[in-house]
Short mmCIF file of C-alpha atoms and ligand atoms in Angstrom, two decimals:
data_model
loop_
_atom_site.label_atom_id
_atom_site.label_comp_id
_atom_site.label_asym_id
_atom_site.label_seq_id
_atom_site.Cartn_x
_atom_site.Cartn_y
_atom_site.Cartn_z
CA MET A 267 0.20 0.08 -0.03
CA ARG A 268 0.85 3.78 -0.27
CA LEU A 269 1.16 5.69 2.78
CA SER A 270 2.36 8.95 3.95
CA VAL A 271 3.40 9.59 7.65
CA ILE A 272 3.06 13.32 8.56
CA GLY A 273 5.53 14.42 11.57
CA CYS A 274 8.51 12.40 11.60
CA GLY A 275 9.56 12.44 15.68
CA TYR A 276 9.81 9.64 18.12
CA LEU A 277 6.46 8.43 16.71
CA GLY A 278 6.57 9.05 13.03
CA ALA A 279 10.11 8.15 12.15
CA VAL A 280 9.70 5.03 13.51
CA HIS A 281 6.14 4.25 12.25
CA ALA A 282 7.27 5.30 8.65
CA ALA A 283 10.34 3.21 8.93
CA ALA A 284 8.34 0.13 10.21
CA MET A 285 5.57 0.30 7.92
CA ALA A 286 8.26 0.59 4.64
CA SER A 287 9.60 -2.81 6.68
CA ILE A 288 6.47 -4.59 6.39
CA GLY A 289 6.16 -4.24 2.83
CA HIS A 290 4.60 -0.55 2.39
CA ASP A 291 5.63 2.36 0.19
CA VAL A 292 5.90 5.28 2.51
CA VAL A 293 6.98 8.97 2.59
CA GLY A 294 7.54 10.35 5.68
CA ILE A 295 6.63 14.24 5.84
CA ASP A 296 8.39 16.94 8.25
CA VAL A 297 8.60 20.26 8.42
CA ASP A 298 12.05 19.95 10.09
CA GLU A 299 14.47 20.21 6.87
CA ARG A 300 17.57 19.01 9.48
CA LYS A 301 15.45 15.63 10.44
CA VAL A 302 14.53 14.94 6.71
CA ALA A 303 17.86 15.23 5.30
CA GLN A 304 18.83 12.67 8.34
CA LEU A 305 16.19 10.55 7.69
CA ALA A 306 16.68 10.57 3.68
CA ALA A 307 20.35 9.46 4.55
CA GLY A 308 19.11 6.46 6.30
CA LYS A 309 20.52 8.21 9.46
CA ALA A 310 18.15 7.85 13.00
CA PRO A 311 17.66 11.63 14.20
CA PHE A 312 17.37 10.46 17.83
CA PHE A 313 18.28 7.22 19.37
CA GLU A 314 15.93 4.24 19.34
CA PRO A 315 17.07 0.78 19.06
CA GLY A 316 16.50 -0.71 15.57
CA LEU A 317 15.19 2.30 13.97
CA GLU A 318 18.89 3.02 11.63
CA GLU A 319 18.81 -0.66 10.17
CA LEU A 320 15.02 -0.31 9.21
CA LEU A 321 15.99 3.21 7.94
CA VAL A 322 18.72 2.14 5.87
CA GLU A 323 16.68 -0.82 4.58
CA GLY A 324 13.57 0.98 3.76
CA VAL A 325 15.72 4.00 2.14
CA GLN A 326 17.84 1.37 0.16
CA SER A 327 14.50 -0.64 -1.04
CA GLY A 328 13.17 2.48 -2.30
CA ARG A 329 10.19 1.93 -0.38
CA LEU A 330 10.91 4.45 2.14
CA ARG A 331 11.66 8.21 1.32
CA PHE A 332 11.63 11.49 3.41
CA THR A 333 10.40 14.91 2.28
CA THR A 334 9.29 18.53 3.54
CA ASP A 335 7.04 18.68 0.60
CA THR A 336 3.32 17.75 1.56
CA SER A 337 2.21 17.32 -1.71
CA ALA A 338 4.39 14.03 -1.83
CA ALA A 339 1.19 12.77 -0.02
CA PHE A 340 -0.37 12.81 -2.99
CA GLY A 341 -1.28 8.95 -4.09
CA ALA A 342 -1.04 7.70 -0.99
CA SER A 343 -4.26 5.99 0.13
CA VAL A 344 -3.79 5.86 3.73
CA HIS A 345 -2.07 9.29 5.84
CA PHE A 346 -0.87 9.03 9.13
CA ILE A 347 -0.55 11.96 11.19
CA GLY A 348 2.01 11.80 13.91
CA VAL A 349 2.79 15.45 14.85
CA GLY A 350 3.40 16.93 18.43
CA THR A 351 0.49 17.59 20.60
CA PRO A 352 2.72 19.17 23.40
CA GLN A 353 1.62 21.34 26.46
CA GLN A 354 0.18 24.63 26.44
CA LYS A 355 2.35 27.30 26.97
CA GLY A 356 0.96 28.90 30.21
CA GLY A 357 -1.70 26.27 30.36
CA TYR A 358 -2.53 22.60 31.20
CA ALA A 359 -4.48 21.96 27.77
CA ALA A 360 -2.92 20.32 24.76
CA ASP A 361 -1.59 22.59 22.02
CA LEU A 362 -3.29 20.94 18.74
CA THR A 363 -1.68 23.79 16.33
CA TYR A 364 0.35 21.11 15.01
CA VAL A 365 -2.46 18.78 14.08
CA ASP A 366 -4.36 21.52 12.62
CA ALA A 367 -1.51 22.45 10.47
CA ALA A 368 -0.83 18.71 9.37
CA VAL A 369 -4.34 18.34 8.58
CA ASP A 370 -4.66 21.90 6.60
CA GLY A 371 -1.50 21.06 4.68
CA LEU A 372 -2.71 17.38 3.64
CA LEU A 373 -6.20 18.73 2.51
CA PRO A 374 -5.05 19.56 -0.81
CA TYR A 375 -3.55 16.29 -1.51
CA LEU A 376 -6.62 13.79 -0.40
CA SER A 377 -8.37 11.98 -2.98
CA PRO A 378 -11.66 10.14 -2.76
CA GLY A 379 -11.32 7.10 -0.72
CA ASP A 380 -8.12 8.07 1.26
CA ILE A 381 -8.04 6.98 5.13
CA VAL A 382 -6.60 9.79 7.15
CA ALA A 383 -5.15 8.02 10.22
CA GLY A 384 -4.54 10.31 13.48
CA LYS A 385 -1.76 8.57 15.62
CA SER A 386 -0.91 12.13 17.91
CA THR A 387 -2.47 11.62 21.09
CA VAL A 388 -5.06 14.41 21.43
CA PRO A 389 -8.19 15.38 23.89
CA VAL A 390 -11.26 13.31 23.40
CA GLY A 391 -13.55 15.00 20.93
CA THR A 392 -10.74 16.41 18.53
CA ALA A 393 -11.54 13.59 15.77
CA ALA A 394 -15.23 14.52 15.76
CA THR A 395 -13.87 18.36 14.66
CA LEU A 396 -11.40 17.41 12.45
CA ALA A 397 -13.58 14.74 10.30
CA PRO A 398 -15.80 17.06 8.37
CA ARG A 399 -12.53 19.12 7.00
CA ILE A 400 -11.67 15.50 5.79
CA GLY A 401 -14.93 14.32 4.73
CA ALA A 402 -15.34 17.20 2.34
CA LYS A 403 -12.82 15.71 0.48
CA GLY A 404 -14.48 12.62 0.24
CA ALA A 405 -11.90 10.88 2.36
CA THR A 406 -12.46 9.30 6.03
CA LEU A 407 -10.55 9.92 9.14
CA VAL A 408 -10.04 7.45 11.50
CA TRP A 409 -8.20 7.86 15.07
CA ASN A 410 -5.56 5.25 15.56
CA PRO A 411 -4.05 6.07 18.72
CA GLU A 412 -0.25 4.78 19.33
CA PHE A 413 0.96 2.82 22.57
CA LEU A 414 4.63 2.63 21.56
CA ARG A 415 7.07 2.91 24.30
CA GLU A 416 10.53 4.80 23.38
CA GLY A 417 13.20 2.25 23.59
CA TRP A 418 11.06 -0.29 22.21
CA ALA A 419 9.54 1.47 19.78
CA VAL A 420 10.44 -0.32 16.61
CA LYS A 421 8.97 -3.98 18.14
CA ASP A 422 6.06 -1.88 19.66
CA THR A 423 4.99 -0.60 15.91
CA ILE A 424 5.56 -3.80 14.44
CA ASP A 425 3.93 -6.43 17.06
CA PRO A 426 1.76 -4.17 19.29
CA ASP A 427 -0.10 -5.99 22.13
CA ARG A 428 -3.42 -4.13 20.88
CA LEU A 429 -4.74 -2.41 17.66
CA VAL A 430 -7.23 0.39 18.35
CA ALA A 431 -8.96 2.03 15.14
CA GLY A 432 -11.98 4.91 16.10
CA VAL A 433 -13.85 5.05 13.24
CA PRO A 434 -17.04 6.98 12.11
CA GLU A 435 -20.78 5.00 11.92
CA GLY A 436 -21.95 3.15 9.12
CA ASP A 437 -20.15 1.91 5.80
CA ASP A 438 -17.30 4.08 5.46
CA GLY A 439 -16.24 3.29 9.52
CA VAL A 440 -16.26 -0.35 8.46
CA ARG A 441 -14.32 0.03 5.25
CA ALA A 442 -11.82 2.39 7.34
CA ALA A 443 -11.38 -0.28 9.81
CA ASP A 444 -10.40 -2.79 7.01
CA VAL A 445 -8.13 -0.60 5.82
CA LEU A 446 -6.23 -0.46 8.69
CA ARG A 447 -6.22 -4.15 9.25
CA GLU A 448 -4.52 -4.53 5.32
CA VAL A 449 -2.14 -1.96 6.80
CA TYR A 450 -1.23 -3.90 9.94
CA HIS A 451 -1.60 -7.00 8.19
CA PRO A 452 1.59 -9.10 10.27
CA ALA A 453 -0.21 -7.77 13.61
CA VAL A 454 -3.69 -8.95 12.50
CA ALA A 455 -2.40 -12.29 11.07
CA LYS A 456 -0.90 -12.79 14.59
CA GLN A 457 -4.49 -12.70 16.09
CA THR A 458 -3.40 -8.89 18.15
CA PRO A 459 -6.32 -7.96 19.41
CA PHE A 460 -7.78 -4.83 16.86
CA ILE A 461 -10.68 -3.14 18.78
CA VAL A 462 -13.00 -0.93 16.62
CA THR A 463 -14.48 1.79 18.41
CA ASP A 464 -16.18 5.34 18.03
CA TYR A 465 -13.91 8.36 17.70
CA ALA A 466 -14.20 9.47 21.32
CA THR A 467 -13.66 6.11 22.82
CA ALA A 468 -10.31 5.54 20.70
CA GLU A 469 -9.13 9.07 21.69
CA LEU A 470 -9.74 8.26 25.55
CA VAL A 471 -8.30 4.84 25.31
CA LYS A 472 -4.86 6.20 25.07
CA VAL A 473 -5.13 9.29 27.55
CA ALA A 474 -6.66 6.64 30.11
CA ALA A 475 -3.68 4.03 29.50
CA ASN A 476 -1.26 7.05 30.22
CA ALA A 477 -3.31 8.40 33.20
CA PHE A 478 -3.75 4.40 34.78
CA LEU A 479 0.19 4.04 34.34
CA ALA A 480 1.00 7.45 35.68
CA THR A 481 -1.50 6.67 38.74
CA LYS A 482 0.28 3.27 39.19
CA ILE A 483 4.07 4.81 39.55
CA SER A 484 2.67 7.56 41.55
CA PHE A 485 0.81 5.31 43.89
CA ILE A 486 3.88 3.21 44.86
CA ASN A 487 5.80 6.61 45.11
CA ALA A 488 2.94 7.88 47.47
CA MET A 489 3.94 4.62 49.65
CA ALA A 490 7.66 5.52 49.15
CA GLU A 491 6.95 8.81 51.14
CA ILE A 492 5.24 6.99 53.65
CA ALA A 493 7.82 3.98 54.00
CA GLU A 494 10.24 7.16 54.48
CA VAL A 495 8.43 8.20 57.93
CA THR A 496 8.23 4.93 59.16
CA GLY A 497 11.27 3.01 58.22
CA ALA A 498 9.44 0.51 56.08
CA ASP A 499 11.43 -0.51 52.69
CA VAL A 500 9.03 0.20 49.42
CA THR A 501 11.08 -2.09 47.29
CA GLN A 502 9.86 -4.90 49.54
CA LEU A 503 6.55 -3.92 49.67
CA ALA A 504 6.08 -3.42 46.10
CA ASP A 505 7.52 -7.20 45.65
CA ALA A 506 4.99 -8.45 48.13
CA ILE A 507 1.69 -6.63 46.68
CA GLY A 508 2.99 -7.17 43.19
CA HIS A 509 2.72 -10.67 43.73
CA ASP A 510 -1.13 -10.22 43.53
CA ALA A 511 -1.97 -10.93 40.22
CA ARG A 512 -4.67 -8.21 40.10
CA ILE A 513 -1.95 -5.47 41.21
CA GLY A 514 1.24 -6.68 39.18
CA ARG A 515 4.61 -5.76 39.94
CA ARG A 516 5.34 -3.74 36.72
CA PHE A 517 5.38 0.18 37.02
CA LEU A 518 5.83 -0.77 40.66
CA GLY A 519 9.31 0.91 40.72
CA ALA A 520 9.40 3.60 43.34
CA GLY A 521 12.02 6.44 42.25
CA ILE A 522 12.30 9.82 41.08
CA GLY A 523 8.96 9.21 39.05
CA PHE A 524 7.99 9.43 35.41
CA GLY A 525 8.50 12.27 32.90
CA GLY A 526 9.15 12.16 29.21
CA GLY A 527 7.01 13.38 26.29
CA CYS A 528 4.01 11.73 26.92
CA LEU A 529 2.82 10.86 30.35
CA PRO A 530 3.35 14.40 32.05
CA LYS A 531 1.47 16.66 29.62
CA ASP A 532 -1.37 13.57 28.63
CA ILE A 533 -2.25 13.51 32.43
CA ARG A 534 -2.64 17.46 32.35
CA ALA A 535 -3.94 17.83 29.10
CA PHE A 536 -6.47 14.75 30.38
CA SER A 537 -7.24 17.26 33.53
CA ALA A 538 -7.61 20.24 31.23
CA ARG A 539 -10.35 18.57 28.69
CA ALA A 540 -12.14 16.78 31.46
CA GLU A 541 -12.80 20.50 33.25
CA GLU A 542 -13.92 21.76 29.54
CA LEU A 543 -16.69 18.62 30.10
CA GLY A 544 -17.68 19.76 33.17
CA ARG A 545 -16.03 16.56 34.55
CA GLY A 546 -13.02 17.73 36.46
CA GLU A 547 -13.48 16.17 39.75
CA SER A 548 -13.54 12.54 37.77
CA VAL A 549 -10.10 12.89 37.06
CA ALA A 550 -9.08 15.22 39.94
CA PHE A 551 -6.89 12.72 41.39
CA LEU A 552 -4.27 13.29 38.25
CA ARG A 553 -3.38 16.66 40.03
CA GLU A 554 -2.64 14.75 43.01
CA MET A 555 -0.43 12.17 40.81
CA ASP A 556 1.30 14.88 38.79
CA ALA A 557 2.24 16.24 42.40
CA ILE A 558 3.38 13.54 44.21
CA ASN A 559 5.63 12.71 40.82
CA LEU A 560 7.12 16.19 41.02
CA ARG A 561 8.02 15.95 44.89
CA ARG A 562 10.18 12.93 44.28
CA ARG A 563 12.25 14.82 42.17
CA ASP A 564 12.42 17.16 45.17
CA ARG A 565 13.30 14.16 47.42
CA ALA A 566 16.06 13.02 45.37
CA VAL A 567 17.76 16.31 45.79
CA GLU A 568 17.01 16.53 49.58
CA LEU A 569 18.74 12.85 49.60
CA VAL A 570 21.97 14.36 47.94
CA VAL A 571 22.12 17.14 50.24
CA GLN A 572 21.54 15.12 53.27
CA ALA A 573 24.17 12.79 52.54
CA LEU A 574 26.86 15.64 52.00
CA GLY A 575 26.32 16.83 55.51
CA GLY A 576 23.72 19.66 54.54
CA SER A 577 25.30 21.07 51.25
CA VAL A 578 26.31 20.25 48.07
CA PHE A 579 27.77 23.52 47.71
CA GLU A 580 31.13 23.40 45.89
CA LYS A 581 31.09 19.45 46.21
CA ASN A 582 31.35 17.04 42.97
CA VAL A 583 28.68 15.38 42.37
CA THR A 584 28.14 12.87 39.51
CA VAL A 585 24.93 12.16 37.81
CA LEU A 586 24.38 9.01 36.13
CA GLY A 587 21.77 9.65 33.79
CA ALA A 588 20.17 12.39 31.62
CA ALA A 589 17.63 10.55 29.72
CA PHE A 590 14.13 10.40 30.84
CA LYS A 591 14.41 6.52 31.00
CA PRO A 592 16.87 4.18 29.69
CA HIS A 593 16.85 2.80 25.89
CA SER A 594 16.35 6.56 25.01
CA ASP A 595 17.91 10.11 24.26
CA ASP A 596 14.91 11.94 25.15
CA ILE A 597 15.03 14.51 27.79
CA ARG A 598 11.51 16.01 27.32
CA ASP A 599 10.63 16.72 31.19
CA SER A 600 13.38 13.87 32.40
CA PRO A 601 13.32 13.81 36.16
CA ALA A 602 16.99 12.78 35.94
CA LEU A 603 17.75 16.32 34.40
CA ASP A 604 15.86 18.18 36.62
CA VAL A 605 17.54 17.01 39.77
CA ALA A 606 20.67 17.34 37.98
CA VAL A 607 19.95 21.11 37.29
CA ARG A 608 18.40 21.51 40.86
CA LEU A 609 21.77 20.31 42.21
CA TYR A 610 23.58 22.80 40.17
CA GLY A 611 21.16 25.45 41.45
CA LEU A 612 22.26 24.51 45.12
CA GLY A 613 26.16 25.11 44.17
CA ALA A 614 27.10 21.65 43.45
CA ALA A 615 29.73 20.93 40.68
CA VAL A 616 27.41 18.59 38.84
CA THR A 617 28.95 16.23 36.29
CA ILE A 618 26.41 14.01 34.20
CA THR A 619 26.85 11.22 32.25
CA ASP A 620 24.31 9.35 29.76
CA PRO A 621 24.80 6.54 27.11
CA ALA A 622 22.72 8.28 24.61
CA ALA A 623 21.02 11.57 25.90
CA ILE A 624 24.41 13.61 26.38
CA GLU A 625 23.69 15.77 23.31
CA ASN A 626 19.97 16.49 23.84
CA ALA A 627 20.47 17.72 27.55
CA ARG A 628 23.88 20.09 26.32
CA ARG A 629 21.93 21.81 24.19
CA ILE A 630 19.15 22.92 26.82
CA HIS A 631 21.24 23.31 29.57
CA PRO A 632 24.62 23.71 28.73
CA GLN A 633 25.93 25.24 32.03
CA LEU A 634 26.24 21.74 33.28
CA THR A 635 29.40 19.53 32.58
CA TYR A 636 28.93 16.39 30.55
CA VAL A 637 31.52 13.49 30.43
CA GLU A 638 30.91 10.69 28.02
CA ASP A 639 33.10 8.47 29.78
CA ARG A 640 30.71 6.90 32.63
CA ASP A 641 33.84 5.89 34.80
CA GLU A 642 35.59 9.53 33.82
CA ALA A 643 32.38 11.27 35.23
CA LEU A 644 32.69 9.35 38.43
CA ARG A 645 36.30 10.45 38.90
CA GLY A 646 36.35 12.77 42.13
CA ALA A 647 32.88 12.43 43.13
CA ASP A 648 31.94 13.56 46.70
CA ALA A 649 28.35 11.54 45.88
CA VAL A 650 26.88 9.95 42.96
CA ILE A 651 23.18 9.91 42.08
CA VAL A 652 21.33 7.43 39.91
CA VAL A 653 18.97 8.80 37.81
CA THR A 654 18.34 6.85 34.96
CA GLU A 655 18.35 2.96 35.35
CA TRP A 656 20.90 2.22 32.18
CA ASP A 657 22.19 -1.35 32.35
CA GLU A 658 25.39 0.44 32.40
CA TYR A 659 24.63 2.01 35.72
CA ARG A 660 22.26 -0.74 37.46
CA ARG A 661 24.06 -4.18 36.12
CA GLN A 662 27.60 -3.07 34.65
CA LEU A 663 28.89 -0.88 37.31
CA SER A 664 30.76 -2.53 40.17
CA PRO A 665 30.47 -0.91 43.30
CA GLU A 666 34.41 -1.91 43.81
CA ALA A 667 35.32 -0.41 40.64
CA ALA A 668 33.17 2.53 41.51
CA GLY A 669 34.50 3.26 44.66
CA ALA A 670 38.22 3.32 43.57
CA LEU A 671 37.43 6.27 41.40
CA VAL A 672 35.28 8.29 43.49
CA SER A 673 36.50 10.61 46.47
CA GLY A 674 33.36 10.04 48.96
CA ARG A 675 31.39 6.64 48.68
CA VAL A 676 28.21 8.10 49.01
CA VAL A 677 25.65 6.80 46.10
CA VAL A 678 21.79 8.17 46.28
CA ASP A 679 19.99 5.43 44.25
CA GLY A 680 17.29 7.67 42.61
CA ARG A 681 15.62 4.63 40.56
CA ASN A 682 15.86 2.04 43.34
CA CYS A 683 17.99 -0.04 40.60
CA LEU A 684 21.16 -0.59 42.63
CA ASP A 685 22.07 -3.82 44.85
CA ALA A 686 21.79 -2.03 47.92
CA ALA A 687 23.57 -4.56 49.90
CA ALA A 688 26.15 -4.96 47.56
CA TRP A 689 27.14 -1.45 47.64
CA ARG A 690 27.12 -1.36 51.43
CA ARG A 691 29.17 -4.15 51.40
CA ALA A 692 31.75 -2.28 49.22
CA GLY A 693 31.80 0.54 51.42
CA TRP A 694 29.49 2.82 50.13
CA THR A 695 26.87 4.58 52.16
CA TYR A 696 23.57 4.10 50.09
CA TYR A 697 20.39 6.01 50.14
CA GLY A 698 17.32 4.29 48.53
CA MET A 699 13.96 6.08 47.68
CA GLY A 700 11.38 5.03 50.58
CA ARG A 701 14.01 2.71 51.67
CA PRO A 702 15.27 2.90 55.02
P1 LIG B 815 8.10 14.97 18.32
O1 LIG B 815 8.09 15.89 18.90
O2 LIG B 815 9.33 14.18 18.43
O3 LIG B 815 7.34 14.57 16.86
C1 LIG B 815 6.36 15.40 16.29
C2 LIG B 815 7.43 16.09 14.75
O4 LIG B 815 6.33 16.62 14.01
C3 LIG B 815 8.39 16.67 14.54
O5 LIG B 815 9.48 15.96 13.94
C4 LIG B 815 7.87 18.19 14.17
O6 LIG B 815 8.93 18.40 13.24
C5 LIG B 815 6.74 17.51 13.23
N1 LIG B 815 5.54 18.55 12.90
C6 LIG B 815 5.33 19.51 13.41
N2 LIG B 815 4.18 20.19 12.26
C7 LIG B 815 4.26 19.44 11.58
C8 LIG B 815 3.83 19.94 10.07
N3 LIG B 815 2.78 20.66 10.26
N4 LIG B 815 3.67 18.73 9.32
C9 LIG B 815 4.90 17.96 9.04
N5 LIG B 815 5.29 17.69 10.54
C10 LIG B 815 5.41 18.52 11.58
O7 LIG B 815 7.01 14.06 19.02
P2 LIG B 815 6.25 12.67 19.39
O8 LIG B 815 7.24 11.98 20.36
O9 LIG B 815 7.07 11.75 17.89
O10 LIG B 815 4.93 12.59 19.62
C11 LIG B 815 3.94 12.99 18.54
C12 LIG B 815 2.79 12.31 19.00
O11 LIG B 815 2.59 11.26 19.21
C13 LIG B 815 2.13 13.12 20.09
O12 LIG B 815 0.88 13.33 20.55
C14 LIG B 815 2.43 12.48 21.47
O13 LIG B 815 1.80 12.39 22.26
C15 LIG B 815 2.11 10.75 20.42
N6 LIG B 815 3.02 9.87 21.13
C16 LIG B 815 4.34 9.83 21.18
C17 LIG B 815 4.83 8.61 21.97
C18 LIG B 815 6.39 8.53 22.21
O14 LIG B 815 6.82 7.27 22.83
N7 LIG B 815 6.94 9.89 21.89
C19 LIG B 815 4.39 7.23 21.97
C20 LIG B 815 2.86 7.44 21.52
C21 LIG B 815 2.04 8.67 21.09
#
């Protein structure tokens, strides 16, 4: 099938490459000339395992190309919209200007019978307002939310755990769902659940999923706060409640909380939209989840200050991690970087290292010192804080070897990802989140 993908960021670039890899003829369209040039040369503009291989293969096969020219969408039968929906400046609601611009830019190149598939995360009600504009061209809008996880985006796009298609009523909707089944043929052939809904449900599925995940993380972080005043250990608590299959252990990792380009802005946009709909109270708890989440960053900073005897002023603090999570170079609303910046603000000499995100972090926070090599970054540290649970820190860093590099064996485990007993045995003073 001929497909266009409008917006080639973390979602769209992977989508375009993945669709080409399953046999489609794909054009990726983005307004960012630099990004398009990189993609067209088979280079991933961001770190995503497996993406570059797919780009090279797609570009070389001729099935995948990238351009800034929206007219290239003409002739494709399915057009995916994957542009950003960031938080509005000065408010909680989602900024839909990019979605609007992408749809307006696409309209002249739509042909009757085309399908426009929205993948961006949008406030419920958005599809219903866009549908008439697309319908006027004889095309049909479907809402096809994306659930990929950065770091696993290639696998999640080709082999998702479910597919959701929000379609209009009637024959157009039935046909649109069938077209999407054809697009995602390998997943459909594997009996991947394919859930056909109306627009509002499809839009809500995405924000509800993110609200649930954020709530689960903030729940365990709330328990960490209670553990901290009672001497309990939240990691044991999580293990114990996680054995209950109704609860499950995943997403019960207490630490410095969630960040990134999705969860924070999505729960805020959901609150804002619920308020517009007169149902703010239904998701009022999301404000609390957001507040718990942000408090954990304060706590991590507090622990470093405490660990260094009440002040970090002119102390060497090595921050392990900058990305909002491992296997990604994404630093959007990264708790790791936030903690680093706050320590810097308190007068610490902060050195940061990260296997993938240094370049992005340096662009936003040039005042911090970045060191590529982990061991070099550890040299002379008065305290070390782990803020992104990369394997390089979690599994591959021996407390003995690290101990030989630092000035002071003080470690704050902002992700509860280190073996506390092993670090203590190696002579480190270990501080966890919600742990004695
Ligand atoms: P991003 O900022 O990485 O990418 C957005 C891209 O859209 C940018 O490259 C930008 O240049 C481009 N763009 C903006 N306006 C355009 C226009 N008019 N025409 C063509 N291109 C345009 O953002 P992202 O992380 O890829 O997220 C995109 C959407 O997908 C958001 O709604 C997000 O919530 C959702 N989403 C993201 C993820 C994720 O893990 N990143 C997962 C699921 C859903």
